[in-house]
CSV table of C-alpha atoms in Angstrom, one decimal:
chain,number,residue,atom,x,y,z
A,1,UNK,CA,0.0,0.0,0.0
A,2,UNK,CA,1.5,3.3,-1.0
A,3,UNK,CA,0.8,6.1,1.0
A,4,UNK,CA,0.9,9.8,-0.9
A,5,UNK,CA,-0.7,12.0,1.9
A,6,UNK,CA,2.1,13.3,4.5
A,7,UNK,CA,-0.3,13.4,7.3
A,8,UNK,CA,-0.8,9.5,6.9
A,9,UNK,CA,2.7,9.3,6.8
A,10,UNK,CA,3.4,10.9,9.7
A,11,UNK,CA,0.9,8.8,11.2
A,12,UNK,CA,2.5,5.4,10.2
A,13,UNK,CA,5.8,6.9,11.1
A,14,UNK,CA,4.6,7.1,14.0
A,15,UNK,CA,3.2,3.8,14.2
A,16,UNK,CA,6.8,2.4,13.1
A,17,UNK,CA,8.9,4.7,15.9
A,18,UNK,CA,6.1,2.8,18.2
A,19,UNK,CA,6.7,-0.9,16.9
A,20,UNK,CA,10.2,-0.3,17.0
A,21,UNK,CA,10.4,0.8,20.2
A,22,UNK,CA,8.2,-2.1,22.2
A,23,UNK,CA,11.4,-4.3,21.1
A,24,UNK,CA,13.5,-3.4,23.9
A,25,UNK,CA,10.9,-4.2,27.3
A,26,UNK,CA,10.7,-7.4,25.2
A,27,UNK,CA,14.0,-8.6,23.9
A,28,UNK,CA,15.4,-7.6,27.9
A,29,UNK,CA,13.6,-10.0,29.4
A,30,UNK,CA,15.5,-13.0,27.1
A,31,UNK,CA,19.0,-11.3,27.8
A,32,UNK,CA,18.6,-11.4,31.5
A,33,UNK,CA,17.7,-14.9,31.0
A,34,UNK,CA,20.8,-15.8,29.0
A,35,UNK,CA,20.4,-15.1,25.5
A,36,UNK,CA,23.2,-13.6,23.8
A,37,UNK,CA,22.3,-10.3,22.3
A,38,UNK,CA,23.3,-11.2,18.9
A,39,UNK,CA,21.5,-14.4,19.2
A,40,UNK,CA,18.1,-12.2,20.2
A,41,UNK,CA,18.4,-9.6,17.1
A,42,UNK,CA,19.4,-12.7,14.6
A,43,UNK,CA,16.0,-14.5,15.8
A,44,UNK,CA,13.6,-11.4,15.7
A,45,UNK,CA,15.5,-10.3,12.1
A,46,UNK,CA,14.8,-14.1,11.0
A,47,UNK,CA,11.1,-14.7,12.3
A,48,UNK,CA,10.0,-11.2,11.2
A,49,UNK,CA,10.9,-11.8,7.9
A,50,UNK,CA,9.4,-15.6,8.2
A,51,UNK,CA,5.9,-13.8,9.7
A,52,UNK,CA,6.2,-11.6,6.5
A,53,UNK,CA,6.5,-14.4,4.1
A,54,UNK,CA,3.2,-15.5,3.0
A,55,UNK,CA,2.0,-11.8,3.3
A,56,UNK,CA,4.5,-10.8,0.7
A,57,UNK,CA,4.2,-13.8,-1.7
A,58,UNK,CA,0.3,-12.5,-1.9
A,59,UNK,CA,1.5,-9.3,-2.8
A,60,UNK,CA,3.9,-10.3,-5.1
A,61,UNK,CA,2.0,-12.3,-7.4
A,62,UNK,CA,2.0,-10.5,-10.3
A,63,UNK,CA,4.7,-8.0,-9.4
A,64,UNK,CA,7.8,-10.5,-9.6
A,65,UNK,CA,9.4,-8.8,-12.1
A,66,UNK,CA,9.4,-5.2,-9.5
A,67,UNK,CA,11.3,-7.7,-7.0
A,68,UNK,CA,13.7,-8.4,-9.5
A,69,UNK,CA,14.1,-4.8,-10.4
A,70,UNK,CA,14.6,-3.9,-6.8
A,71,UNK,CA,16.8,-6.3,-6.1
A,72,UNK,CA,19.8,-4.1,-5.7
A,73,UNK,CA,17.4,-2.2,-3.2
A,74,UNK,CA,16.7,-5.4,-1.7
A,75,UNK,CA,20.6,-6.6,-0.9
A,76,UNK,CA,21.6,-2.8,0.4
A,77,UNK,CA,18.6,-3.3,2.7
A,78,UNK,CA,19.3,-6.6,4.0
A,79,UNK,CA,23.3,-6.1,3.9
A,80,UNK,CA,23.4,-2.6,5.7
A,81,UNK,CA,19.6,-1.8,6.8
A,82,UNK,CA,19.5,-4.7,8.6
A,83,UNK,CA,22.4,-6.7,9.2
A,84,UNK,CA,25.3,-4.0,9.7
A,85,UNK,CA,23.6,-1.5,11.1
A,86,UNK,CA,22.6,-4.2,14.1
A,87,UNK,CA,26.6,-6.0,13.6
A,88,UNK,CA,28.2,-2.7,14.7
A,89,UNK,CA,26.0,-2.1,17.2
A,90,UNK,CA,26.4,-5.0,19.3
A,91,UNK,CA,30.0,-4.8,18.6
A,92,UNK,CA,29.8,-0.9,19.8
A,93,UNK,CA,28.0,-2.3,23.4
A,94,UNK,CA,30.9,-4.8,24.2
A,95,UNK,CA,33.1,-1.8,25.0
A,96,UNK,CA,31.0,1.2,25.3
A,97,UNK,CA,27.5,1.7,27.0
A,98,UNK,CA,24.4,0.8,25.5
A,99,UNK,CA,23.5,4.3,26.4
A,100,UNK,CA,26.1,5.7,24.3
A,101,UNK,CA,25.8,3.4,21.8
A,102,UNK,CA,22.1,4.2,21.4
A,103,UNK,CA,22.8,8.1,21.4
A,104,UNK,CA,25.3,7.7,18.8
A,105,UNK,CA,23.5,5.4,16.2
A,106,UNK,CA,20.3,7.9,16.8
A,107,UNK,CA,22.3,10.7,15.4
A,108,UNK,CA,21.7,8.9,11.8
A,109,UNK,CA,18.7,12.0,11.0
A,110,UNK,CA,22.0,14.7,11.9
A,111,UNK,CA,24.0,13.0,9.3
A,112,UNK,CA,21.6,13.0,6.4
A,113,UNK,CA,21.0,16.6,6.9
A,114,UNK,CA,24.7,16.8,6.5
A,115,UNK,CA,25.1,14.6,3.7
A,116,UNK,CA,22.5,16.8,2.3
A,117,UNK,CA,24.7,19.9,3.4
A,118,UNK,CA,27.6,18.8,1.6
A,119,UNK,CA,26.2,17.5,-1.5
A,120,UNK,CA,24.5,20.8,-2.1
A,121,UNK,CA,26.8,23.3,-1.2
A,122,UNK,CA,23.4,25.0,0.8
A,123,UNK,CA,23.2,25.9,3.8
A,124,UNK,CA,20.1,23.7,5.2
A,125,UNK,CA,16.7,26.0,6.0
A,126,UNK,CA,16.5,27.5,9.9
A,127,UNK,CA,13.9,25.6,10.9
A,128,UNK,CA,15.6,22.1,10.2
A,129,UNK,CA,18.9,23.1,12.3
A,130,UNK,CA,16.8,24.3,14.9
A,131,UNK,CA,15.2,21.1,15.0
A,132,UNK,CA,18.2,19.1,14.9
A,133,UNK,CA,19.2,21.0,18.0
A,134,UNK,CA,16.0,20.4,19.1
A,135,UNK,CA,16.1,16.8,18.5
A,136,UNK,CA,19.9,16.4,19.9
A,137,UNK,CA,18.5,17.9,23.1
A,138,UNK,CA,15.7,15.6,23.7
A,139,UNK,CA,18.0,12.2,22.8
A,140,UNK,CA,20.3,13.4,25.1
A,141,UNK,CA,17.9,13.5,28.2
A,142,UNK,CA,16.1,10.6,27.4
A,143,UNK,CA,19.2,8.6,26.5
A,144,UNK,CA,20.3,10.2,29.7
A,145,UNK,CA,23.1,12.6,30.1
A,146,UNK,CA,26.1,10.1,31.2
A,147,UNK,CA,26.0,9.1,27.7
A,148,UNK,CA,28.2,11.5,26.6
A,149,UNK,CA,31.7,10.5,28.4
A,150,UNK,CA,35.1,9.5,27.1
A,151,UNK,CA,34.9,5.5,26.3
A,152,UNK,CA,36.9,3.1,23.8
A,153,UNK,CA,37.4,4.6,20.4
A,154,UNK,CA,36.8,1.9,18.7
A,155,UNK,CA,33.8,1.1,20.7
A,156,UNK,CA,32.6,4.9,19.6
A,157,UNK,CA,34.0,4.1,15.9
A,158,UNK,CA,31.6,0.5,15.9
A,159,UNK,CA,28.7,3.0,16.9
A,160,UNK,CA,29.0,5.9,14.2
A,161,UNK,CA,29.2,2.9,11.5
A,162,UNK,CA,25.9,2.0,13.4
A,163,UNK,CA,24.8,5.7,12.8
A,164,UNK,CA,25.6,5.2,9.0
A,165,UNK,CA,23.8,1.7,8.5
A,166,UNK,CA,20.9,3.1,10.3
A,167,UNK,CA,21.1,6.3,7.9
A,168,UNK,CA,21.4,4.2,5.0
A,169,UNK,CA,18.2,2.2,5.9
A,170,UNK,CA,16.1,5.9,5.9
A,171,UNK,CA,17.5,6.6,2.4
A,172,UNK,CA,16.8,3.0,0.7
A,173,UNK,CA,13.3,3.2,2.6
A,174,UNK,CA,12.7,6.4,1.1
A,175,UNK,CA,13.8,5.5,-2.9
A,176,UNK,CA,10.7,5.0,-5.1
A,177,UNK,CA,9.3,1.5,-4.9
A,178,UNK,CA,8.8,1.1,-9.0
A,179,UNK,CA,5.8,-1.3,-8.3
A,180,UNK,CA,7.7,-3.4,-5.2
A,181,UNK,CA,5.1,-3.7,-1.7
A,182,UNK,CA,6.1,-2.0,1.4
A,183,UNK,CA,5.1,-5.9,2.7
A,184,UNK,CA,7.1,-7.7,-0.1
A,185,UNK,CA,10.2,-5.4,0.2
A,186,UNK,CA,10.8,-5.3,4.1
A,187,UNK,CA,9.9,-9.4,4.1
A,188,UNK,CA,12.9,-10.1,1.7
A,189,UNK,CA,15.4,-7.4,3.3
A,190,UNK,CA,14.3,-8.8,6.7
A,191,UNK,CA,15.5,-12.8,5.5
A,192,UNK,CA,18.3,-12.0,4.0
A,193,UNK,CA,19.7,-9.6,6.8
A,194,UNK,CA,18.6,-12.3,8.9
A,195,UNK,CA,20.7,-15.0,7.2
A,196,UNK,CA,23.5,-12.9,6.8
A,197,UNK,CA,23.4,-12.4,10.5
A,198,UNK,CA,23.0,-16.0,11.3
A,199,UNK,CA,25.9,-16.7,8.9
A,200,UNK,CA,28.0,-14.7,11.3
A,201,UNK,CA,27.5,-16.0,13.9
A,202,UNK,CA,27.9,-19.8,12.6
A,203,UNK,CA,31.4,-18.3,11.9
A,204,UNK,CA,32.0,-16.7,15.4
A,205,UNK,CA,32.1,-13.5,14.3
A,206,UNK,CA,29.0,-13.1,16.8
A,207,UNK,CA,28.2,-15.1,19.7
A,208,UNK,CA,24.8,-17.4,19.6
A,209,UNK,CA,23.8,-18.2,23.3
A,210,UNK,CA,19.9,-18.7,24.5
A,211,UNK,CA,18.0,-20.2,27.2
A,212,UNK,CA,14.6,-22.0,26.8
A,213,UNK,CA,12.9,-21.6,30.1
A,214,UNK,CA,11.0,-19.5,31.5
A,215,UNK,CA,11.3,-15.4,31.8
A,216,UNK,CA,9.6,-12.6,33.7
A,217,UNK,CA,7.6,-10.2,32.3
A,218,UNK,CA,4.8,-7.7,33.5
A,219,UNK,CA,5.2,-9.1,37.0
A,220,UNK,CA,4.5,-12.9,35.9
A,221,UNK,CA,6.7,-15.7,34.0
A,222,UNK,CA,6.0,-16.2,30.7
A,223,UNK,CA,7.6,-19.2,28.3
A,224,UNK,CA,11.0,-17.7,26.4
A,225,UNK,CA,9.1,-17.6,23.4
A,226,UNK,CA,6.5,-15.3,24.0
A,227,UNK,CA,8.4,-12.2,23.8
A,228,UNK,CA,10.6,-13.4,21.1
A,229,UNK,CA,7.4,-13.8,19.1
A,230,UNK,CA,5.9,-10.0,20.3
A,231,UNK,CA,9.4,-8.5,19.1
A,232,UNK,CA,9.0,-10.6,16.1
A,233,UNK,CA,5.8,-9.6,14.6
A,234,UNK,CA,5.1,-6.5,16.6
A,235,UNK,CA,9.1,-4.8,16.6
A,236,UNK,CA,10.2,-6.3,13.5
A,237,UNK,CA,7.7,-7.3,11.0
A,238,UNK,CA,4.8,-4.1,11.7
A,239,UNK,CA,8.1,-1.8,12.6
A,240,UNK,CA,9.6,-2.4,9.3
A,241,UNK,CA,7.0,-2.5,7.1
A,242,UNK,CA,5.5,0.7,8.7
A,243,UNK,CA,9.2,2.2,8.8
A,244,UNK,CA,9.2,1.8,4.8
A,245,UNK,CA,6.3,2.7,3.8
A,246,UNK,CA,6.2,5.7,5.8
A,247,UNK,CA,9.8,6.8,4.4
A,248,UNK,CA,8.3,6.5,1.0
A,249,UNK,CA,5.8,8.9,1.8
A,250,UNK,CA,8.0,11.7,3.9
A,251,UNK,CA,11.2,11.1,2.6
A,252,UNK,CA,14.3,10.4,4.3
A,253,UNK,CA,15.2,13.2,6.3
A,254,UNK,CA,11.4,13.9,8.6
A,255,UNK,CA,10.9,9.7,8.6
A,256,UNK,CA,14.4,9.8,10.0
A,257,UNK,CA,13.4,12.5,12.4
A,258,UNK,CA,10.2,11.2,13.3
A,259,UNK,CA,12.3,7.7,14.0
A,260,UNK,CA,13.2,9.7,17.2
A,261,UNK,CA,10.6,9.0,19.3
A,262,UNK,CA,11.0,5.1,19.2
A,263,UNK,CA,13.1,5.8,22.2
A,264,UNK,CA,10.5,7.9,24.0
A,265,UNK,CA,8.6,4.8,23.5
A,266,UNK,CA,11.0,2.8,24.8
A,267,UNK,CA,11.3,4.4,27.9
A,268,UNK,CA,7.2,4.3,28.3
A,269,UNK,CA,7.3,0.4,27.3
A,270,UNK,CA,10.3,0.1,30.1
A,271,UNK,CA,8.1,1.7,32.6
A,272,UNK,CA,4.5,-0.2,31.9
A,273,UNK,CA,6.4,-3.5,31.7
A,274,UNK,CA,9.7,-3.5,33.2
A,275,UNK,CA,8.8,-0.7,36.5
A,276,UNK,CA,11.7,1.0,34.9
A,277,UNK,CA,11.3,4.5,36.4
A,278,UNK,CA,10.7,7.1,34.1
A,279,UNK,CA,11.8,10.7,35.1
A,280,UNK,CA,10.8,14.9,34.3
A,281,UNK,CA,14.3,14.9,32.3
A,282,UNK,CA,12.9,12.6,30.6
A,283,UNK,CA,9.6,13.6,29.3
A,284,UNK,CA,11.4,17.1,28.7
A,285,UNK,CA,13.8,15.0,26.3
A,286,UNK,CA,10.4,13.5,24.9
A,287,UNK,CA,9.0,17.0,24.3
A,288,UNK,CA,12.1,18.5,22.8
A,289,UNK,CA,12.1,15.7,19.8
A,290,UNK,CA,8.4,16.5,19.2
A,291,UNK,CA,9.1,20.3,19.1
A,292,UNK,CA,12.3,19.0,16.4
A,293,UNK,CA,10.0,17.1,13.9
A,294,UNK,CA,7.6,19.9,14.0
A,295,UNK,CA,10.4,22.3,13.2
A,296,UNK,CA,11.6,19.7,10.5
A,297,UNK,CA,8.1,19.1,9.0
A,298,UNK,CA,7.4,22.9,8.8
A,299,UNK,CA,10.8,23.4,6.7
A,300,UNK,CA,8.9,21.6,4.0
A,301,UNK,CA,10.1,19.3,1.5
A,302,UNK,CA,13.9,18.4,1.4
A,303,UNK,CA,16.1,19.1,-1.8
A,304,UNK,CA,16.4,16.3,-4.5
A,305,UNK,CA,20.1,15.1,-4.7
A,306,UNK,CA,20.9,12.9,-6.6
A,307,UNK,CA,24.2,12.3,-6.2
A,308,UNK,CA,23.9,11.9,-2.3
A,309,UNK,CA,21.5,9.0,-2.3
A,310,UNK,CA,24.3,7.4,-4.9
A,311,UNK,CA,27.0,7.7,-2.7
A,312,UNK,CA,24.6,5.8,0.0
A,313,UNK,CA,22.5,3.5,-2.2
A,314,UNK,CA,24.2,2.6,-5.4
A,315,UNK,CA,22.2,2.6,-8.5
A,316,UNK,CA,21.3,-0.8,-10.2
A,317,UNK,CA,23.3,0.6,-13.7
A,318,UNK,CA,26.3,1.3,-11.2
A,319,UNK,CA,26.5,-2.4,-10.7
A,320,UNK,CA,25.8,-4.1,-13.3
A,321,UNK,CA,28.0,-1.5,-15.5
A,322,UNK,CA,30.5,-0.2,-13.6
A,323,UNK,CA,28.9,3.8,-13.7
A,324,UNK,CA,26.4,6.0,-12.7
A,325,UNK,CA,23.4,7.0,-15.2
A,326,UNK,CA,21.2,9.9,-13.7
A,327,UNK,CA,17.7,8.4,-13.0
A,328,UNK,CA,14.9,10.6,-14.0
A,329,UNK,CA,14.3,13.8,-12.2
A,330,UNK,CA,10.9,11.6,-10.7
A,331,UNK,CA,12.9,8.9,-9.4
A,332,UNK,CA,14.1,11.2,-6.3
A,333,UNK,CA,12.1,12.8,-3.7
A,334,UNK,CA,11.5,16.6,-3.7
């Protein structure tokens, strides 16, 4: 379903930012128990993508060929949406806090502005830096302040690749689909970042640990595979399929922005399930990302560039002929 109205988009942006935040009071649960973290994002990547399945071969039939089309799309998605983005992540929280971690991979919305910045040679409108400052603000207090500290470089260098996978995922989200479902597209990114991940860690590069027994949650013990299936089909398979379609609609840089407040959801999900106490500094971060995205939405549409989302997102005649041909002036969000 293709969404053309911004104000639905900003609705099921909001909807994603929701999804994806519900994944941590769930996926906590199964780490305190045992599971590795890796192991926990390589089952909820894998399942999501199985929950999508039969969804997406309904949608497909008949649109094949806009699979195969997309299948560049497709691989960038599942290589570095997906499967880096979460790689450097978990490597960034072996040496750093998750805190920081989190802060730093969140800045992903600062970097496209910047991306945007350079490519153009402009100096982005007021009302977007404000926002970014408003935005920066509010991660920072709901994060919580002690994020910012002097930790392991390469613990910090891990996270900003994090930062770039995550930015890449707003800008491949946000390409024209060319007749591909939200539903089909996010099912086939979500297997094959999922294999890629369990590939990894069949290798060692990431360590597979889980439990099977029972874990608390909401005050009462639940079977290990209750939340793994909530994160699944809730965190992973709504989150992404709401994430895409509602990048399509708003383009990179406000989906990005309105991808803030999956951590002001987090933080409500901790406290209604976990008892996780939530504090003023808090809700004042929460307010200040609202007051951003307004800022960034009331800046209006952001300026086409071509030759930024290349850098990011190669184009299909890139690979298959070793340059760059300018899509048409359509093909790119303005």
């Amino acid at each position: 379903m293709k969404i053309s109205s911004p104000s639905a988009g900003l609705v099921v942006a909001v909807i994603a930012s929701l999804s994806f935040g519900t994944s941590g009071a769930f996926i906590k649960p199964l780490l305190e128990a045992g599971w590795s973290p890796s192991a926990a994002v390589t089952a909820r990547v894998l399942l999501g993508g199985l929950v999508l399945l039969p969804l997406a071969l309904i949608s497909l039939r008949g649109s094949w060929p806009a699979l195969w089309r997309a299948r560049w799309r497709v691989l960038a998605m599942a290589v570095a949406g997906v499967a880096s983005t979460q790689f450097f992540y978990f490597a960034a929280i072996q040496t750093i806090p998750v805190a920081t971690a989190a802060l730093i991979e969140l800045l992903a919305p600062l970097l496209l502005v910047g991306v945007v910045w350079v490519m153009t040679r402009r100096i982005p409108h007021a009302l977007v830096l404000v926002g970014s400052l408003f935005a920066v603000g509010g991660l920072v207090l709901v994060v919580g302040p002690g994020a910012i500290r002097a930790v392991d470089p390469l613990g910090l260098a891990f996270a900003a690749c994090a930062m770039v996978g995550c930015a890449i995922y707003f800008v491949i989200a946000a390409r024209p689909s060319d007749g591909l479902p939200p539903v089909g597209f996010a099912a086939a990114g979500l297997v094959l970042g999922g294999l890629v991940l369990g590939a990894l860690g069949l290798t060692g590069v990431l360590p597979l640990a889980a439990t099977f027994g029972p874990v608390p949650l909401a005050g009462t013990a639940l079977p290990w595979w209750v939340p793994l299936v909530i994160v699944a089909v809730v965190s992973t398979a709504l989150a992404y399929v709401s994430g895409i379609t509602s990048a399509e609609a708003l383009g990179s840089r406000l989906a990005s922005f309105v991808s803030l407040l999956e951590v002001v959801f987090a933080a409500l999900f901790a406290w209604l399930l976990l008892g996780e106490q939530l504090t003023p500094l808090q809700l004042l971060g929460g307010a200040l990302i609202l007051g951003g995205i307004a800022a960034v939405r009331a800046a209006g549409s952001e300026t086409a560039v071509p030759a930024a989302l290349d850098l990011l997102v190669p184009l299909p005649a890139m690979v298959d002929a070793g340059v760059v041909e300018p899509a048409p002036a359509h093909e790119y969000r303005g």
